[in-house]
Amino acid sequence: MSIQAVVLAGGEGMRLRPLTKNRPKVLLPAGNRPILEHVLDAVVSAGVRDITVVVGYKKEQVMKFLNTYPVPVKVVVQEKQLGTFHALSCAKDEVTADRLLIIPGDNYVTAASLKSLLQETNAALVAPHTRPWDYGVITQKEGTLCSTNMRAFDAPPGTLVETGTYLLERKLYSAFFALENPDDIVNEMSYTGHDVRVVEAKDWYDADCFADLLELNRYLLSKQTACLGGFIDQRATIRGHVVIGKDVTVGPGTVITGPAILGDGCVIHPNVCIEPGTALGARVEVEPFTYLKNSIVMKDTRIGAQSRIVDSVIGEGCSLEQTSTASYSFGTVIGDRTTVGAFTRLKGAVIGNNVEIDGGKLIETEIPSDTRVM
């Protein structure tokens, strides 16, 4: 039986603002690659080559990325972001296979999980989650899906939830569009009278907030193949699982402990300490006596000397002088093209895009984009 994948990549990711102001959630980097790339890799590795991607928010960026992906995909445009069912309806004319794999483009799932799903006829992929109340909590009987509850606010951490990934027969997929209230897709599958099997995922991540994005980044870094490129001074120390890209310079006295990744063209000055969970995008510069841990720093950003960046996400094209981030439940997020002056401390702050912060500040709140803090 033929199988076709529909990847839903039209959403914005409001909880990840300001980073998603300039890019869709599916193109946020995790392990130095867009989340969508990891999703497509899993689909292809599971043996599915007939792929349709539904794009919407910042669609030009997604389409540009898809043009570089090594496996050809079809593209469908969702002009307005009106939910999962609407996104599926945009793709219905493209569905020609016997079975359909529906998968969010902003969730990571392993190829092994998808292969298990593909062994069924109609099935839903589920997984335990630490915040089940943010998702649809499932009920099942002997491995068959009974229902989902979107209001299970008292569900304990680790309860099984729906992941948004399904395998459907074409006739069941087509039946959705005749239903009056198709918003809850999982419950609608049960109401049709078809047995929908439950398949528990192995290593599923939804980067729904900044802490989730860092957790996904750490996981992906641990799975990459260690590779040391560029120029590494013989007085530098590399420990554990580290990926260093092309044309990277690592200065003397620097210590890098994996899992970590340095993108192409990075310049790491002497006496820098890079700890596990750190991903530096292309052409990031880190000046001397700086400490980084469990953070994502996007491309073309400069981290000034004697900075301390922990549990944080830093956007593209930023310039940080002597800056420290401290973690409450999360360190700090800084949007694109933001500059931070020396002796600034950021504690749980959310800094927008194109912000200018003068030196000597303590910031513990949200700073809107296009703002100057004097």
Coordinates of C-alpha atoms in Angstrom, one line a residue:
M1 CA 0.0 0.0 0.0
S2 CA 1.3 3.4 -0.9
I3 CA 2.1 5.9 1.9
Q4 CA 2.2 9.7 1.6
A5 CA 3.3 12.2 4.3
V6 CA 1.7 15.6 4.9
V7 CA 4.0 17.8 7.0
L8 CA 2.2 20.7 8.7
A9 CA 4.7 23.6 8.6
G10 CA 2.4 26.7 8.5
G11 CA 2.3 27.8 12.1
E12 CA 4.1 30.8 13.7
G13 CA 5.0 29.7 17.2
M14 CA 3.7 32.6 19.3
R15 CA 5.2 31.3 22.5
L16 CA 8.6 31.6 21.0
R17 CA 8.4 35.3 20.2
P18 CA 10.6 37.3 19.6
L19 CA 12.5 34.6 17.7
T20 CA 9.5 33.7 15.6
K21 CA 8.9 37.3 14.6
N22 CA 11.5 37.0 11.9
R23 CA 11.2 33.2 11.2
P24 CA 8.6 30.5 11.5
K25 CA 8.9 28.0 14.4
V26 CA 9.8 25.2 12.0
L27 CA 13.0 27.0 11.0
L28 CA 14.3 27.6 14.5
P29 CA 17.6 25.8 15.0
A30 CA 18.1 22.8 17.2
G31 CA 21.4 21.0 16.9
N32 CA 22.3 23.8 14.4
R33 CA 19.7 22.6 11.9
P34 CA 16.1 23.7 11.4
I35 CA 13.6 21.6 13.3
L36 CA 11.8 21.0 10.0
E37 CA 14.9 19.4 8.6
H38 CA 15.0 16.9 11.4
V39 CA 11.3 16.1 10.8
L40 CA 11.9 15.5 7.1
D41 CA 14.9 13.4 7.8
A42 CA 12.9 11.1 10.1
V43 CA 10.1 10.8 7.5
V44 CA 12.6 9.9 4.7
S45 CA 14.5 7.5 7.0
A46 CA 11.2 5.8 7.8
G47 CA 10.8 5.0 4.1
V48 CA 8.4 7.7 3.0
R49 CA 9.4 9.6 -0.1
D50 CA 6.1 11.0 -1.2
I51 CA 6.0 14.2 0.9
T52 CA 3.7 17.3 0.9
V53 CA 4.5 20.2 3.1
V54 CA 1.8 22.7 4.1
V55 CA 3.4 26.2 4.5
G56 CA 1.9 29.4 5.8
Y57 CA 3.5 31.9 8.1
K58 CA 6.7 33.2 6.5
K59 CA 6.1 30.8 3.7
E60 CA 8.8 32.2 1.5
Q61 CA 11.5 31.3 4.0
V62 CA 10.2 27.7 4.4
M63 CA 9.9 27.3 0.6
K64 CA 13.5 28.6 0.2
F65 CA 14.7 26.0 2.7
L66 CA 12.7 23.2 1.0
N67 CA 14.4 24.0 -2.3
T68 CA 17.7 23.0 -0.7
Y69 CA 16.4 19.8 0.8
P70 CA 17.9 16.8 -1.0
V71 CA 14.5 15.0 -1.4
P72 CA 11.9 16.7 -3.6
V73 CA 8.7 17.7 -1.8
K74 CA 5.4 19.1 -2.9
V75 CA 4.3 22.4 -1.3
V76 CA 0.8 23.6 -0.4
V77 CA 0.1 27.1 0.8
Q78 CA -2.2 27.8 3.8
E79 CA -3.1 31.4 3.3
K80 CA -4.5 31.9 6.8
Q81 CA -3.4 30.0 9.9
L82 CA -6.7 28.5 11.1
G83 CA -5.6 25.4 12.8
T84 CA -4.7 21.8 12.1
F85 CA -7.9 20.8 10.3
H86 CA -7.7 23.8 8.0
A87 CA -4.1 23.0 7.2
L88 CA -5.1 19.4 6.3
S89 CA -8.0 20.6 4.2
C90 CA -5.5 22.7 2.2
A91 CA -3.7 19.5 1.3
K92 CA -6.6 17.3 0.5
D93 CA -6.4 17.6 -3.2
E94 CA -2.8 16.4 -3.1
V95 CA -3.6 13.2 -1.2
T96 CA -3.5 10.3 -3.6
A97 CA -1.9 7.5 -1.6
D98 CA -3.7 4.6 0.2
R99 CA -2.4 5.7 3.6
L100 CA -1.5 9.1 5.0
L101 CA 1.1 10.1 7.5
I102 CA 0.2 13.4 9.2
I103 CA 3.1 15.0 11.1
P104 CA 3.7 18.4 12.6
G105 CA 6.8 20.2 11.1
D106 CA 7.7 21.7 14.4
N107 CA 7.9 18.5 16.5
Y108 CA 10.8 16.2 16.6
V109 CA 10.2 12.5 16.4
T110 CA 12.5 9.6 15.6
A111 CA 12.4 7.5 12.5
A112 CA 12.1 4.5 14.7
S113 CA 8.8 5.9 16.1
L114 CA 7.5 6.5 12.6
K115 CA 8.4 3.0 11.5
S116 CA 6.4 1.6 14.4
L117 CA 3.5 3.8 13.5
L118 CA 3.6 2.6 9.8
Q119 CA 3.1 -1.0 11.0
E120 CA -0.5 -0.1 11.8
T121 CA -3.5 0.7 9.6
N122 CA -5.0 3.7 11.5
A123 CA -2.9 4.9 14.5
A124 CA -2.0 7.8 16.7
L125 CA 1.5 8.5 18.0
V126 CA 1.4 9.3 21.7
A127 CA 4.1 10.1 24.3
P128 CA 4.5 10.9 28.0
H129 CA 4.9 14.6 28.8
T130 CA 5.9 16.6 31.9
R131 CA 3.1 19.1 31.1
P132 CA 0.2 16.9 29.9
W133 CA -2.3 19.7 30.6
D134 CA -0.9 21.6 27.7
Y135 CA -1.8 18.8 25.3
G136 CA -4.6 16.3 24.7
V137 CA -4.5 13.5 27.3
I138 CA -5.4 10.2 25.8
T139 CA -7.5 7.3 27.1
Q140 CA -7.0 3.9 25.6
K141 CA -8.3 0.4 26.0
E142 CA -6.1 -2.5 25.1
G143 CA -4.0 -0.4 22.8
T144 CA -7.0 1.2 21.0
L145 CA -7.6 4.9 21.2
C146 CA -10.8 5.9 23.0
S147 CA -10.6 9.7 23.4
T148 CA -8.5 12.7 24.2
N149 CA -9.2 15.3 26.8
M150 CA -7.9 18.8 26.1
R151 CA -8.9 20.0 29.7
A152 CA -7.1 17.4 31.8
F153 CA -5.6 20.0 34.1
D154 CA -5.2 17.5 37.0
A155 CA -3.2 14.9 34.9
P156 CA 0.1 14.1 36.6
P157 CA 3.4 14.6 34.8
G158 CA 4.3 11.7 32.6
T159 CA 0.8 11.1 31.4
L160 CA 0.4 10.0 27.8
V161 CA -0.6 12.8 25.3
E162 CA -1.3 13.0 21.6
T163 CA 1.7 14.2 19.6
G164 CA -0.2 15.4 16.5
T165 CA 1.3 12.6 14.4
Y166 CA -1.2 10.1 12.9
L167 CA -1.4 7.3 10.3
L168 CA -4.7 7.2 8.5
E169 CA -6.3 5.3 5.7
R170 CA -7.3 7.6 2.9
K171 CA -11.0 6.9 3.4
L172 CA -10.8 7.9 7.0
Y173 CA -8.8 11.1 6.2
S174 CA -11.4 12.0 3.5
A175 CA -14.3 11.4 6.0
F176 CA -13.1 14.3 8.2
F177 CA -14.2 16.9 5.6
A178 CA -17.8 15.7 5.9
L179 CA -18.0 16.2 9.7
E180 CA -19.6 19.2 11.3
N181 CA -17.1 19.6 14.1
P182 CA -13.7 18.2 12.9
D183 CA -11.5 20.4 15.2
D184 CA -10.6 17.5 17.5
I185 CA -9.1 15.1 15.0
V186 CA -8.3 12.3 17.5
N187 CA -11.8 12.1 18.9
E188 CA -13.3 12.3 15.4
M189 CA -11.2 9.2 14.4
S190 CA -12.8 7.3 17.3
Y191 CA -16.3 8.6 16.4
T192 CA -16.1 7.2 12.9
G193 CA -16.1 3.7 14.3
H194 CA -12.6 2.8 13.1
D195 CA -10.1 1.2 15.4
V196 CA -7.3 3.7 15.9
R197 CA -4.3 2.0 17.5
V198 CA -2.0 3.8 20.0
V199 CA 1.7 3.8 19.3
E200 CA 4.0 5.2 22.0
A201 CA 6.8 7.3 20.6
K202 CA 10.5 7.0 21.3
D203 CA 12.1 10.4 22.0
W204 CA 9.4 12.9 21.0
Y205 CA 9.9 16.6 21.6
D206 CA 7.7 19.6 21.0
A207 CA 9.6 22.9 21.2
D208 CA 6.6 24.7 22.7
C209 CA 8.6 27.1 24.8
F210 CA 12.2 28.2 25.2
A211 CA 13.1 25.6 27.8
D212 CA 11.7 22.9 25.5
L213 CA 13.8 24.2 22.6
L214 CA 16.9 23.9 24.8
E215 CA 15.9 20.4 25.8
L216 CA 15.5 19.4 22.2
N217 CA 18.9 21.0 21.4
R218 CA 20.6 19.0 24.1
Y219 CA 19.1 15.8 22.9
L220 CA 20.1 16.4 19.2
L221 CA 23.6 17.3 20.2
S222 CA 24.0 14.0 22.0
K223 CA 23.0 12.1 18.8
Q224 CA 25.4 13.9 16.4
T225 CA 28.6 12.3 15.2
A226 CA 31.6 13.9 16.7
C227 CA 33.8 15.7 14.2
L228 CA 36.6 18.2 14.7
G229 CA 37.3 20.6 11.8
G230 CA 39.0 24.0 11.4
F231 CA 42.1 25.0 13.4
I232 CA 42.2 23.9 17.0
D233 CA 45.2 25.2 19.0
Q234 CA 47.1 22.4 20.6
R235 CA 46.8 24.1 24.0
A236 CA 42.9 23.9 23.7
T237 CA 41.1 21.0 25.4
I238 CA 38.2 19.1 23.7
R239 CA 36.3 16.7 25.9
G240 CA 33.4 14.4 25.0
H241 CA 31.0 14.6 22.1
V242 CA 31.9 17.8 20.2
V243 CA 31.2 18.8 16.5
I244 CA 33.4 21.6 15.1
G245 CA 32.6 22.8 11.6
K246 CA 34.7 24.1 8.8
D247 CA 37.0 27.1 9.1
V248 CA 36.6 27.3 12.8
T249 CA 39.3 28.7 15.0
V250 CA 39.7 27.6 18.6
G251 CA 42.3 29.5 20.6
P252 CA 44.7 28.3 23.3
G253 CA 43.4 27.7 26.8
T254 CA 39.9 27.1 25.6
V255 CA 38.0 24.1 27.0
I256 CA 35.0 22.7 25.1
T257 CA 33.0 19.9 26.8
G258 CA 30.4 18.1 24.8
P259 CA 27.8 17.5 23.7
A260 CA 28.3 20.8 21.9
I261 CA 28.5 22.1 18.3
L262 CA 30.4 25.0 16.7
G263 CA 29.1 26.0 13.3
D264 CA 31.2 26.8 10.2
G265 CA 33.4 29.9 10.5
C266 CA 33.2 30.3 14.3
V267 CA 36.0 32.2 16.1
I268 CA 36.6 31.1 19.6
H269 CA 39.2 33.2 21.3
P270 CA 41.7 32.0 24.0
N271 CA 40.5 31.0 27.5
V272 CA 36.9 30.4 26.6
C273 CA 34.8 27.7 28.4
I274 CA 32.1 26.0 26.5
E275 CA 30.0 23.5 28.5
P276 CA 27.5 20.8 27.5
G277 CA 24.3 21.7 25.6
T278 CA 25.8 24.6 23.7
A279 CA 25.2 25.2 20.0
L280 CA 26.9 28.0 18.2
G281 CA 25.6 28.9 14.7
A282 CA 27.8 29.9 11.8
R283 CA 30.3 32.7 12.2
V284 CA 29.7 33.2 15.9
E285 CA 32.6 34.9 17.7
V286 CA 33.3 34.3 21.4
E287 CA 35.8 36.6 23.0
P288 CA 38.3 35.6 25.9
F289 CA 37.3 34.5 29.4
T290 CA 33.7 33.9 28.4
Y291 CA 31.6 31.0 29.8
L292 CA 28.7 29.4 27.8
K293 CA 26.5 26.5 28.9
N294 CA 23.2 24.9 27.7
S295 CA 22.5 27.7 25.3
I296 CA 21.8 28.3 21.6
V297 CA 23.6 31.2 19.9
M298 CA 22.5 31.8 16.4
K299 CA 24.7 32.8 13.5
D300 CA 26.7 36.0 13.1
T301 CA 26.5 36.9 16.8
R302 CA 29.4 38.2 18.9
I303 CA 29.7 37.4 22.6
G304 CA 32.1 39.8 24.3
A305 CA 34.9 39.1 26.7
Q306 CA 34.1 38.0 30.3
S307 CA 30.5 37.2 29.5
R308 CA 28.5 34.4 31.1
I309 CA 25.7 32.9 29.0
V310 CA 23.7 30.1 30.6
D311 CA 20.3 28.5 29.8
S312 CA 19.7 31.1 27.1
V313 CA 18.8 31.5 23.4
I314 CA 20.5 34.4 21.5
G315 CA 19.2 35.4 18.1
E316 CA 21.1 36.2 14.9
G317 CA 23.4 39.2 14.4
C318 CA 23.6 40.2 18.1
S319 CA 26.4 41.9 19.8
L320 CA 26.9 41.4 23.6
E321 CA 29.6 43.1 25.6
Q322 CA 30.4 41.8 29.0
T323 CA 27.0 40.3 29.7
S324 CA 25.8 37.6 32.1
T325 CA 22.5 35.7 32.1
A326 CA 21.2 34.1 35.3
S327 CA 18.6 31.4 35.3
Y328 CA 15.3 31.3 37.3
S329 CA 13.3 28.6 35.4
F330 CA 15.0 29.9 32.2
G331 CA 18.0 32.2 31.5
T332 CA 17.2 34.8 28.9
V333 CA 16.1 35.0 25.3
I334 CA 17.4 37.8 23.0
G335 CA 16.0 38.5 19.6
D336 CA 17.8 39.2 16.4
R337 CA 20.2 42.2 15.9
T338 CA 20.1 43.3 19.5
T339 CA 23.1 45.0 21.2
V340 CA 23.8 44.7 24.9
G341 CA 26.3 47.0 26.7
A342 CA 29.0 46.0 29.2
F343 CA 28.3 45.0 32.8
T344 CA 24.7 44.1 32.0
R345 CA 22.9 41.3 33.9
L346 CA 19.9 39.5 32.4
K347 CA 17.7 37.4 34.7
G348 CA 14.8 35.6 33.0
A349 CA 14.5 38.4 30.6
V350 CA 12.9 38.3 27.1
I351 CA 14.6 40.9 24.9
G352 CA 13.0 41.7 21.5
N353 CA 14.5 42.3 18.1
N354 CA 16.6 45.4 17.3
V355 CA 16.9 46.4 20.9
E356 CA 19.8 48.6 22.2
I357 CA 20.7 48.2 25.9
D358 CA 23.2 50.5 27.4
G359 CA 25.7 49.1 29.8
G360 CA 25.4 48.6 33.6
K361 CA 21.7 47.4 33.6
L362 CA 19.9 44.7 35.5
I363 CA 17.0 43.5 33.4
E364 CA 14.4 40.9 34.7
T365 CA 11.4 41.7 32.5
E366 CA 10.3 41.8 28.8
I367 CA 11.8 44.5 26.6
P368 CA 9.8 45.1 23.4
S369 CA 11.4 45.1 20.0
D370 CA 12.8 48.3 18.5
T371 CA 13.5 49.7 22.0
R372 CA 16.5 51.5 23.5
V373 CA 17.2 51.0 27.2
M374 CA 19.3 53.9 28.6

